[in-house]
Amino acid sequence: MIDTHGSLQVPDYAMIIGYFVLMLGIGTYFYRYMRGIKDYFSGGNNIPWWLSGVSFYMSSFSAFAFISYSSLCYQFGWVGITLLWVAVPATLFSTLFLAGKWRRARIDSPVEYLEIRYSATLRQLFTWQGVPVKIVDDSLKLVAIGTILKVVTGFDIAYSMVFAGGIMLLYTFMGGLWAVAVTDFVQFVVLTAAIVILFPLAFYRAGGFMTTMNEMPQGFLKLTSAEYGWGYVIFLVVMYSLAWSSINWSLIQRYYCVPRERDAIKVGLTVIVLYIIGPPLMFLPAMAATRILPPLVDAGDVYPRLCVALLPAGMLGLVVAAMFAATMSTLSSDYNVSANVLTNDVYRRLFRPAASERELVLVGRAATLLVGIISLGVALVMARGKSEDLFEKMVSLFSVATAPVAIPMILGLLSRRVTARSALWGFLAGTALGVALFALSQFVTEPHAFYWFQWIPRTSEIALFDYKIEIGEMSIFISTAIVTLLVMIIKTLQRPMQLTEKENVYAFFDKLTIPIGMLPADRQEAASATPISPFRIVGISLIAIGFMMIGVLPWVGDWFTAGLNAVIALLLCVSGLIMAWPRRTTPDSRNKVSAP
């Protein structure tokens, strides 16, 4: 066992500051390219699939993962990785059945198609239901990132949240979806570099990979455990499949921001590959920590303690930046897509249908600031400990609408027969049942009697805000899903579509069969899109990260860590030079209007 005492030093702060400066530089770079609403919120439908896929991956988890899943792996073994692997079948579902349809829907926001497919009422209903959920969820993530920064630096949590959240909000405000996607890619590189350094170090200190795995406690290498069996895994697969295909707006945005429908498929396949490889690399070191660290009172501390124990000055700052990256990518995506919905589905739809592109970009930026400032304000209230129970109940209460929202959205893309009336009634019935069951669960037993994750200490600040899940949540989800689906089926059978609605629905589905580039509007849209290439800025960013890693080499103590750091820095510099080479011009211009 080794000592785990340590703190950030000057090279660590230099690494973190350099990372934040790089993020702001990317936002500034893309500011001048944001000339129209599609540029700002959809990347002009010209974001390369590899960039969108990495952005999807980075936007699908936050710093919470480093606390919760590492804790699971430390206590129960491989099951922590299994619970992250549920993202693989969930992404496969959305890729096979919905990715191409999202692109062929030719939309500017995730809820825009609801008016064409169902009604204006449902579009507005889902808009006003979804934005508050995003704001509260983002507030919880800000509290988490502020808590992490407070722990590793000693800064006040309020200042920590304002600092990290403010920088993320600025680059999202300036560069729109292009800035979000490119910063996500850079954050992915930072995260990968941190993981590639920590993984071999952990097993090197634990006595070797094979020795460590062979001497794991009994049951540590099983896919499930007594606490988290196959029933729970299947439940998560179903819930993730619904959420990632319909109500997680920022992930849907990654499907329709690419040039063609086959690019949307590539986005999903990229995410699947990253989710197969990523979780073991990220969280196997937490299993090795059982042989490295002294017994921990709070298993949620295993990842930061492992980093402090193993990483020298400079490298610890890199890992802290990587944890920031995981949360900031999620937040920036949420801010952009929430502002997108407010601009497209509220401002333009209800107030200014004839607004100019310049006006819509200004409104989009204002909406981004609004969402970010409100999220930060709510987070500051949470961090002071005020109304904590109220916000926890708000989050649980909003979660009851997952199935009632997801099922109508998915069926709207897959079935011609489902009616607007059935979707509305299904949503209302499912939501009403969920609210009733939630209220009942609050009165029947003590709120703190029910937890799915018994392993989380009740005193952990982060656990208070993210990982407490009441035992009634699974039954509420299943009940609302069944009721929503049954009501939609019954209402559709009771009253089939009238002629006008049928014409609209069939016209919508006919459009879903037409490849991108085959409609005159597609060619006109492609011709008016602002030509933007991500290669140069991504290449420069990789070179900058490589130089930052080289800059901390004098503080890297042992030869093994220094060698890893130097090799990764060299690879980043070479990759950056290749990407930034001047021969790169426009981003896959061949993809703009050609048919698949």
XYZ file of C-alpha atoms in Angstrom, residues 204-458:
255
model
C 2.751 -1.392 -12.724
C 2.449 -0.351 -9.064
C 0.001 -3.199 -8.333
C 2.509 -5.838 -9.434
C 1.654 -6.392 -13.083
C -1.555 -6.814 -15.048
C -1.833 -10.621 -15.018
C -0.780 -10.917 -11.381
C -3.307 -8.312 -10.350
C -6.187 -9.860 -12.302
C -5.377 -13.388 -11.065
C -5.376 -12.263 -7.437
C -8.619 -10.313 -7.533
C -11.190 -11.174 -4.814
C -13.644 -13.932 -5.661
C -16.390 -12.762 -8.056
C -14.558 -9.556 -9.032
C -14.275 -10.589 -12.681
C -17.939 -11.546 -13.144
C -20.091 -9.324 -15.364
C -22.780 -8.938 -12.682
C -22.992 -9.162 -8.916
C -25.574 -9.969 -6.278
C -26.245 -6.241 -5.907
C -26.481 -5.565 -9.659
C -27.919 -8.569 -11.466
C -29.023 -9.105 -15.061
C -32.506 -7.769 -14.317
C -31.071 -4.395 -13.372
C -28.734 -4.416 -16.388
C -31.646 -5.115 -18.761
C -33.640 -2.305 -17.141
C -30.772 0.115 -17.775
C -30.456 -1.042 -21.391
C -34.150 -0.327 -22.016
C -34.036 3.043 -20.268
C -30.838 4.119 -22.058
C -32.240 2.967 -25.419
C -35.306 5.165 -24.978
C -33.439 8.155 -23.570
C -30.552 8.163 -26.054
C -32.893 7.789 -29.014
C -35.410 10.490 -28.162
C -35.155 12.708 -25.095
C -31.411 13.295 -24.852
C -31.462 16.232 -27.238
C -27.717 16.786 -27.407
C -27.131 13.202 -28.577
C -29.887 13.431 -31.202
C -28.241 16.644 -32.401
C -25.092 14.636 -33.212
C -27.083 12.489 -35.655
C -28.570 15.336 -37.704
C -25.584 17.722 -37.744
C -23.612 15.517 -40.180
C -23.746 15.782 -44.006
C -25.536 12.530 -44.869
C -27.569 9.746 -43.302
C -24.769 7.218 -43.642
C -22.603 9.652 -41.700
C -25.217 9.492 -38.939
C -24.794 5.701 -38.895
C -21.018 6.161 -38.635
C -21.568 8.477 -35.659
C -23.386 5.695 -33.793
C -20.813 3.055 -34.741
C -18.020 5.333 -33.517
C -19.749 5.694 -30.159
C -20.206 1.920 -29.888
C -16.490 1.292 -30.487
C -15.491 3.964 -27.949
C -17.873 2.548 -25.343
C -16.506 -0.967 -25.803
C -12.901 0.180 -25.358
C -13.281 3.150 -22.998
C -14.840 1.768 -19.774
C -12.215 -0.961 -19.139
C -9.375 1.505 -19.726
C -10.989 4.085 -17.446
C -12.072 1.898 -14.547
C -9.874 -1.211 -14.375
C -7.344 0.927 -12.435
C -10.001 1.247 -9.713
C -9.900 -2.549 -9.372
C -6.111 -2.448 -9.181
C -6.465 0.159 -6.420
C -7.468 -2.629 -4.021
C -3.764 -3.627 -4.089
C -2.366 -0.079 -4.088
C -4.365 2.101 -1.701
C -5.117 1.615 1.978
C -8.760 0.680 2.708
C -11.033 3.620 1.890
C -13.895 4.768 4.066
C -15.534 6.421 1.066
C -15.194 4.254 -2.059
C -16.236 7.247 -4.164
C -12.796 8.755 -3.473
C -10.893 5.938 -5.169
C -10.215 7.649 -8.517
C -8.951 11.011 -7.216
C -6.924 9.240 -4.502
C -5.408 6.904 -7.080
C -4.424 9.893 -9.221
C -2.828 11.690 -6.273
C -0.959 8.528 -5.296
C 0.420 7.674 -8.730
C 0.753 10.832 -10.793
C 3.593 13.331 -10.527
C 3.261 17.086 -10.781
C 1.822 18.169 -14.116
C 0.239 14.788 -14.842
C -2.150 15.249 -11.915
C -3.231 18.516 -13.495
C -3.824 16.664 -16.764
C -6.182 14.213 -15.051
C -8.026 17.031 -13.281
C -8.422 18.713 -16.682
C -9.730 15.404 -18.061
C -12.370 15.229 -15.333
C -13.355 18.801 -16.167
C -13.503 17.776 -19.813
C -15.978 14.990 -19.121
C -18.427 17.366 -17.441
C -17.830 20.460 -19.564
C -18.507 18.559 -22.789
C -21.879 17.447 -21.414
C -22.756 20.928 -20.172
C -21.741 22.740 -23.350
C -23.803 20.299 -25.434
C -26.830 20.774 -23.185
C -26.524 24.561 -23.256
C -26.300 24.624 -27.035
C -29.205 22.275 -27.683
C -31.436 23.920 -25.031
C -30.775 27.316 -26.586
C -31.499 25.703 -29.952
C -34.953 24.597 -28.790
C -35.722 27.977 -27.227
C -34.682 29.793 -30.412
C -36.224 27.505 -33.041
C -39.247 26.099 -31.248
C -40.252 29.069 -29.129
C -38.870 32.352 -30.484
C -39.008 31.655 -34.228
C -42.101 29.444 -34.107
C -44.259 31.586 -31.803
C -42.967 35.144 -32.054
C -40.783 35.845 -35.106
C -41.356 33.370 -37.965
C -39.759 35.799 -40.440
C -36.704 36.609 -38.298
C -33.449 37.088 -40.207
C -30.500 34.743 -39.822
C -28.519 37.435 -38.030
C -31.372 38.011 -35.579
C -31.708 34.288 -34.892
C -27.988 33.940 -34.184
C -28.206 36.852 -31.731
C -31.240 35.274 -30.054
C -29.452 31.914 -29.993
C -26.479 33.446 -28.218
C -28.786 35.235 -25.780
C -30.630 31.949 -25.110
C -27.296 30.208 -24.502
C -26.406 32.824 -21.903
C -29.864 32.577 -20.351
C -29.720 28.800 -19.974
C -26.161 28.921 -18.645
C -26.810 31.713 -16.136
C -29.987 30.099 -14.808
C -28.198 26.748 -14.457
C -25.345 28.425 -12.596
C -27.789 30.299 -10.344
C -29.623 27.106 -9.428
C -26.292 25.368 -8.812
C -25.156 28.158 -6.462
C -28.351 27.746 -4.452
C -27.770 23.981 -4.263
C -24.142 24.441 -3.229
C -25.180 26.593 -0.267
C -27.284 23.732 0.962
C -30.556 25.569 0.540
C -33.627 23.738 -0.728
C -31.573 20.572 -1.270
C -34.528 18.263 -0.687
C -36.680 20.348 -3.022
C -34.190 20.019 -5.882
C -33.752 16.287 -5.305
C -37.530 15.881 -5.512
C -37.616 18.068 -8.628
C -35.079 15.849 -10.365
C -36.938 12.671 -9.398
C -40.252 14.218 -10.404
C -38.952 15.249 -13.838
C -37.555 11.749 -14.370
C -41.052 10.224 -14.330
C -41.641 11.763 -17.773
C -38.849 9.764 -19.452
C -41.086 7.051 -20.900
C -44.112 9.292 -21.601
C -41.894 11.573 -23.715
C -39.628 8.960 -25.284
C -42.305 6.568 -26.530
C -44.299 9.131 -28.576
C -41.072 10.578 -30.025
C -39.729 7.176 -31.109
C -43.048 5.882 -32.425
C -43.476 9.120 -34.339
C -40.425 8.175 -36.419
C -41.157 4.454 -36.721
C -44.943 4.185 -37.187
C -47.293 5.823 -39.674
C -50.404 4.776 -37.745
C -49.886 6.508 -34.381
C -52.094 9.604 -34.185
C -51.448 13.012 -32.684
C -54.386 12.487 -30.324
C -52.962 9.185 -29.059
C -49.501 10.736 -28.509
C -50.987 13.562 -26.445
C -53.169 11.245 -24.362
C -50.323 8.756 -23.909
C -48.011 11.489 -22.662
C -50.638 12.893 -20.277
C -51.665 9.472 -18.919
C -48.093 8.253 -18.446
C -46.972 11.479 -16.810
C -50.020 11.586 -14.502
C -49.365 8.019 -13.381
C -45.690 8.758 -12.809
C -46.463 11.834 -10.719
C -49.023 9.882 -8.676
C -46.606 7.014 -8.008
C -43.846 9.448 -7.143
C -46.103 11.275 -4.676
C -47.195 7.972 -3.154
C -43.601 6.860 -2.660
C -42.911 10.052 -0.692
C -45.728 9.459 1.779
C -45.693 5.697 2.241
C -42.121 5.376 3.540
C -39.243 7.489 4.688
C -37.484 9.040 1.688
C -34.080 7.730 2.834
C -35.269 4.125 3.146
C -34.946 3.348 -0.549
C -31.741 3.311 -2.551
C -30.619 1.340 -5.535
C -26.995 2.150 -4.845
C -26.521 1.033 -1.228
C -22.755 1.461 -1.641
C -22.898 5.259 -1.700
C -22.199 6.946 1.639
C -24.980 9.255 2.731
